[in-house]
Structures are given as structure tokens and as C-alpha cells.
């Protein structure tokens, strides 16, 4: 069974995290969910439900979802010997990106990301910040040089989105693509020979 770590930070954009988990639940995937304190707070503010209650709903529908304590550095996902296939931080705050880029591993989220880097496993960050400072760009550049996939929450418009969820699904679909998970979240480009 594929094992994924999905993390949420305090950046705005909790809808991306929720939609990603919703899309992964029906699949035979073991999900480890990590939330920063601010990630939980922003999730409740933006989604109108506590992350704890949302987790309880998800766990009722899927027995392969594990809520990890961000302070628990004894979690299996803190060790390279526990073989997770990939990790996504969605949305990723600039402070979390800075910690990962500089090897600061004071929390389970940053330690798990560090493990993904040292074990040469897939790590994907979905930053949701605008505008970005030179420091933000420098940290994302360094992460990219290390092999991290940086997938900014920038929806495409070639598929002519009609709703906000179409825009969310574009970013989530691209995230799933990068994680190697089949999906039909968004309409893929087929070209237009008449242009």
C-alpha cells in the first residue's frame, strides 16, 4: 500500500489541503496527516469546521488515515527507515519552507520533510503567498535545487473554470499528478488546432 504524508501549515488555502485529502480517501493509500498549530487555526477559520472534527469524519470513512501529532518526533514518519512514498505540504507557509530549506527540524512536519530529502524521496511544497520576497524566492530556489517539487497554488485558465472549486481542483489535480496518483480533477490540455 502506498504511504503518503500530507501536511497543512498556517498559510491561507486550507481548501487545497481538504480537497487533496478528500481525493485521496477513496484510494488504497495510507495517509499520515500533520498540521501545524497555525494550520489547524487557519483551517477552522477558512473551512468553518475544526480540523479535529474533520479528521474524525475522514477516519470514519477511511481506516488508513492517521493524524500525527506535530510535536511527536517519535512518530514513524520521523525516521528514514519508515518508507513513505511521498510528502506534500499544502498549503506551505514561507516560514515552513524556510525551515525545510535550512534543515531546521524542530517539529514532526519539518523532520518528516528532512527525512524525505535525505532519503531521496518525493517532497512537494504548494506555497500560497503573494507577492514573494527575495528571501521567499531564495528558499524555494534552494529547495528546488535539492529536488523538491515547488508547485505554487497558481490555477490554469485554459480549461475555462466556471467555479472556485474548478480553480482549486486544477491545483489539487496537479498536486496528485506530482505525487503519482491517478486523478481526473481537472480537464487536461488537448491543444487546439484551430488557433
Coordinates of C-alpha atoms in Angstrom, one line a residue:
X1 CA 0.0 0.0 0.0
X2 CA 1.3 3.4 -0.9
X3 CA 2.1 5.7 2.0
X4 CA 1.8 9.5 1.8
X5 CA 2.3 12.3 4.3
X6 CA 0.0 15.3 3.8
X7 CA 0.8 18.4 5.9
X8 CA -1.0 21.7 6.3
X9 CA 0.5 24.9 7.6
X10 CA -0.8 28.3 8.5
X11 CA -0.7 29.7 5.0
X12 CA -4.1 30.7 3.6
X13 CA -5.6 28.0 1.3
X14 CA -6.9 25.2 3.6
X15 CA -9.4 24.3 0.8
X16 CA -6.4 22.9 -1.2
X17 CA -5.5 20.6 1.7
X18 CA -9.1 19.5 2.4
X19 CA -9.8 18.8 -1.3
X20 CA -6.5 16.8 -1.6
X21 CA -7.3 14.6 1.3
X22 CA -10.9 14.2 0.0
X23 CA -9.5 13.0 -3.3
X24 CA -7.1 10.6 -1.6
X25 CA -9.6 9.0 0.8
X26 CA -11.2 6.5 -1.6
X27 CA -7.8 5.2 -2.8
X28 CA -5.9 2.4 -1.2
X29 CA -3.3 4.8 0.4
X30 CA -2.1 5.1 3.9
X31 CA -2.3 8.8 4.8
X32 CA -0.4 10.4 7.6
X33 CA -1.8 13.9 8.3
X34 CA 0.4 16.5 10.0
X35 CA -0.9 20.0 10.9
X36 CA 0.9 22.9 12.5
X37 CA -0.9 24.8 15.2
X38 CA -1.5 27.7 12.9
X39 CA -2.5 25.2 10.2
X40 CA -5.3 24.0 12.4
X41 CA -6.4 27.5 13.3
X42 CA -6.4 28.7 9.7
X43 CA -8.3 25.5 8.6
X44 CA -11.1 26.2 11.1
X45 CA -11.2 29.9 10.2
X46 CA -11.4 29.2 6.4
X47 CA -13.4 26.0 6.4
X48 CA -15.8 26.6 9.2
X49 CA -15.1 23.3 11.0
X50 CA -12.3 22.3 13.3
X51 CA -9.6 20.2 11.9
X52 CA -10.2 17.7 14.7
X53 CA -13.8 17.2 13.7
X54 CA -12.8 17.0 10.0
X55 CA -10.3 14.3 10.9
X56 CA -12.9 12.3 12.8
X57 CA -15.1 12.4 9.7
X58 CA -12.3 11.3 7.5
X59 CA -11.3 8.5 9.9
X60 CA -14.8 7.2 9.9
X61 CA -14.7 6.9 6.1
X62 CA -11.2 5.5 5.8
X63 CA -9.3 3.3 8.2
X64 CA -6.0 4.2 6.6
X65 CA -5.7 7.8 7.8
X66 CA -3.5 8.7 10.7
X67 CA -3.5 12.0 12.5
X68 CA 0.1 12.7 13.6
X69 CA 1.0 15.0 16.5
X70 CA 3.3 17.7 15.1
X71 CA 5.2 17.6 18.4
X72 CA 5.8 13.8 18.3
X73 CA 9.3 13.3 17.0
X74 CA 9.0 9.6 17.9
X75 CA 6.4 9.1 15.1
X76 CA 7.3 6.5 12.5
X77 CA 7.4 9.2 9.8
X78 CA 10.3 10.9 11.6
X79 CA 12.5 8.1 10.6
X80 CA 14.1 7.2 7.3
X81 CA 13.5 3.5 8.0
X82 CA 9.7 4.1 7.7
X83 CA 9.3 4.1 4.0
X84 CA 6.8 6.7 2.9
X85 CA 6.5 7.2 -0.8
X86 CA 6.0 10.9 -0.9
X87 CA 5.1 14.0 1.1
X88 CA 3.1 17.1 0.2
X89 CA 2.9 20.3 2.3
X90 CA -0.3 22.1 1.1
X91 CA -0.5 25.0 1.6
X92 CA 3.1 25.6 2.6
X93 CA 3.8 28.8 4.5
X94 CA 7.0 30.7 3.8
X95 CA 8.3 30.1 7.4
X96 CA 7.8 26.3 6.9
X97 CA 9.6 26.5 3.5
X98 CA 12.5 28.4 5.2
X99 CA 12.8 25.8 8.0
X100 CA 12.9 23.0 5.5
X101 CA 15.4 24.8 3.2
X102 CA 17.7 25.4 6.2
X103 CA 17.4 22.0 7.9
X104 CA 15.6 23.2 10.9
X105 CA 13.7 20.2 12.2
X106 CA 12.0 21.2 15.5
X107 CA 8.6 19.7 14.6
X108 CA 7.4 16.5 13.1
X109 CA 6.5 18.3 9.8
X110 CA 9.9 19.7 9.3
X111 CA 11.6 16.5 10.4
X112 CA 9.5 14.4 8.0
X113 CA 10.4 16.7 5.2
X114 CA 14.0 16.5 6.1
X115 CA 13.7 12.7 6.0
X116 CA 12.2 12.8 2.5
X117 CA 15.2 14.9 1.4
X118 CA 17.9 12.7 3.0
X119 CA 16.2 9.5 1.7
X120 CA 15.8 11.0 -1.8
X121 CA 12.0 10.6 -1.7
X122 CA 9.4 12.8 -3.3
X123 CA 8.8 16.1 -1.4
X124 CA 6.3 18.6 -2.8
X125 CA 5.5 22.0 -1.5
X126 CA 2.5 24.1 -2.5
X127 CA 3.3 27.6 -1.5
X128 CA 0.4 30.1 -1.2
X129 CA 1.9 33.5 -0.8
X130 CA 1.8 36.7 -2.9
X131 CA 3.9 38.7 -3.6
X132 CA 7.0 36.7 -2.7
X133 CA 10.1 38.4 -1.3
X134 CA 13.6 37.7 -2.4
X135 CA 14.1 35.6 0.7
X136 CA 11.0 33.5 -0.2
X137 CA 12.3 33.0 -3.7
X138 CA 15.8 32.2 -2.5
X139 CA 14.4 29.5 -0.1
X140 CA 12.2 28.0 -2.8
X141 CA 15.1 28.0 -5.3
X142 CA 17.3 26.2 -2.8
X143 CA 14.6 23.6 -2.2
X144 CA 14.2 23.1 -5.9
X145 CA 18.0 22.6 -6.3
X146 CA 17.6 19.8 -3.7
X147 CA 15.0 18.1 -5.8
X148 CA 11.9 19.4 -4.1
X149 CA 8.9 20.0 -6.4
X150 CA 7.7 23.5 -5.8
X151 CA 4.1 23.7 -7.1
X152 CA 2.7 27.2 -6.4
X153 CA -1.1 27.4 -6.0
X154 CA -1.5 29.0 -9.4
X155 CA -4.5 27.7 -11.2
X156 CA -4.6 27.5 -15.0
X157 CA -7.4 29.0 -17.1
X158 CA -7.1 27.1 -20.4
X159 CA -9.8 24.6 -19.1
X160 CA -12.2 27.6 -18.7
X161 CA -13.0 27.2 -15.0
X162 CA -16.6 28.0 -14.0
X163 CA -16.4 27.9 -10.2
X164 CA -14.0 28.4 -7.4
X165 CA -13.8 24.6 -7.0
X166 CA -12.6 24.3 -10.6
X167 CA -9.7 26.5 -9.7
X168 CA -9.0 24.5 -6.5
X169 CA -9.3 21.2 -8.5
X170 CA -6.7 22.4 -11.0
X171 CA -4.1 22.9 -8.3
X172 CA -5.1 19.7 -6.4
X173 CA -5.0 17.7 -9.7
X174 CA -1.5 18.9 -10.5
X175 CA -0.5 18.0 -6.9
X176 CA -1.9 14.5 -7.3
X177 CA -0.1 14.2 -10.7
X178 CA 3.2 15.1 -8.9
X179 CA 2.5 12.6 -6.2
X180 CA 2.0 9.9 -8.9
X181 CA -1.7 9.5 -8.1
X182 CA -4.2 9.0 -10.9
X183 CA -7.0 11.6 -11.0
X184 CA -9.4 13.4 -13.1
X185 CA -9.6 16.6 -11.1
X186 CA -9.1 18.9 -14.0
X187 CA -9.5 19.0 -17.7
X188 CA -6.2 18.3 -19.3
X189 CA -4.9 20.4 -22.2
X190 CA -5.6 18.7 -25.6
X191 CA -4.5 21.6 -27.8
X192 CA -6.5 23.5 -30.3
X193 CA -5.5 23.1 -34.0
X194 CA -7.8 26.0 -35.0
X195 CA -5.7 28.6 -33.2

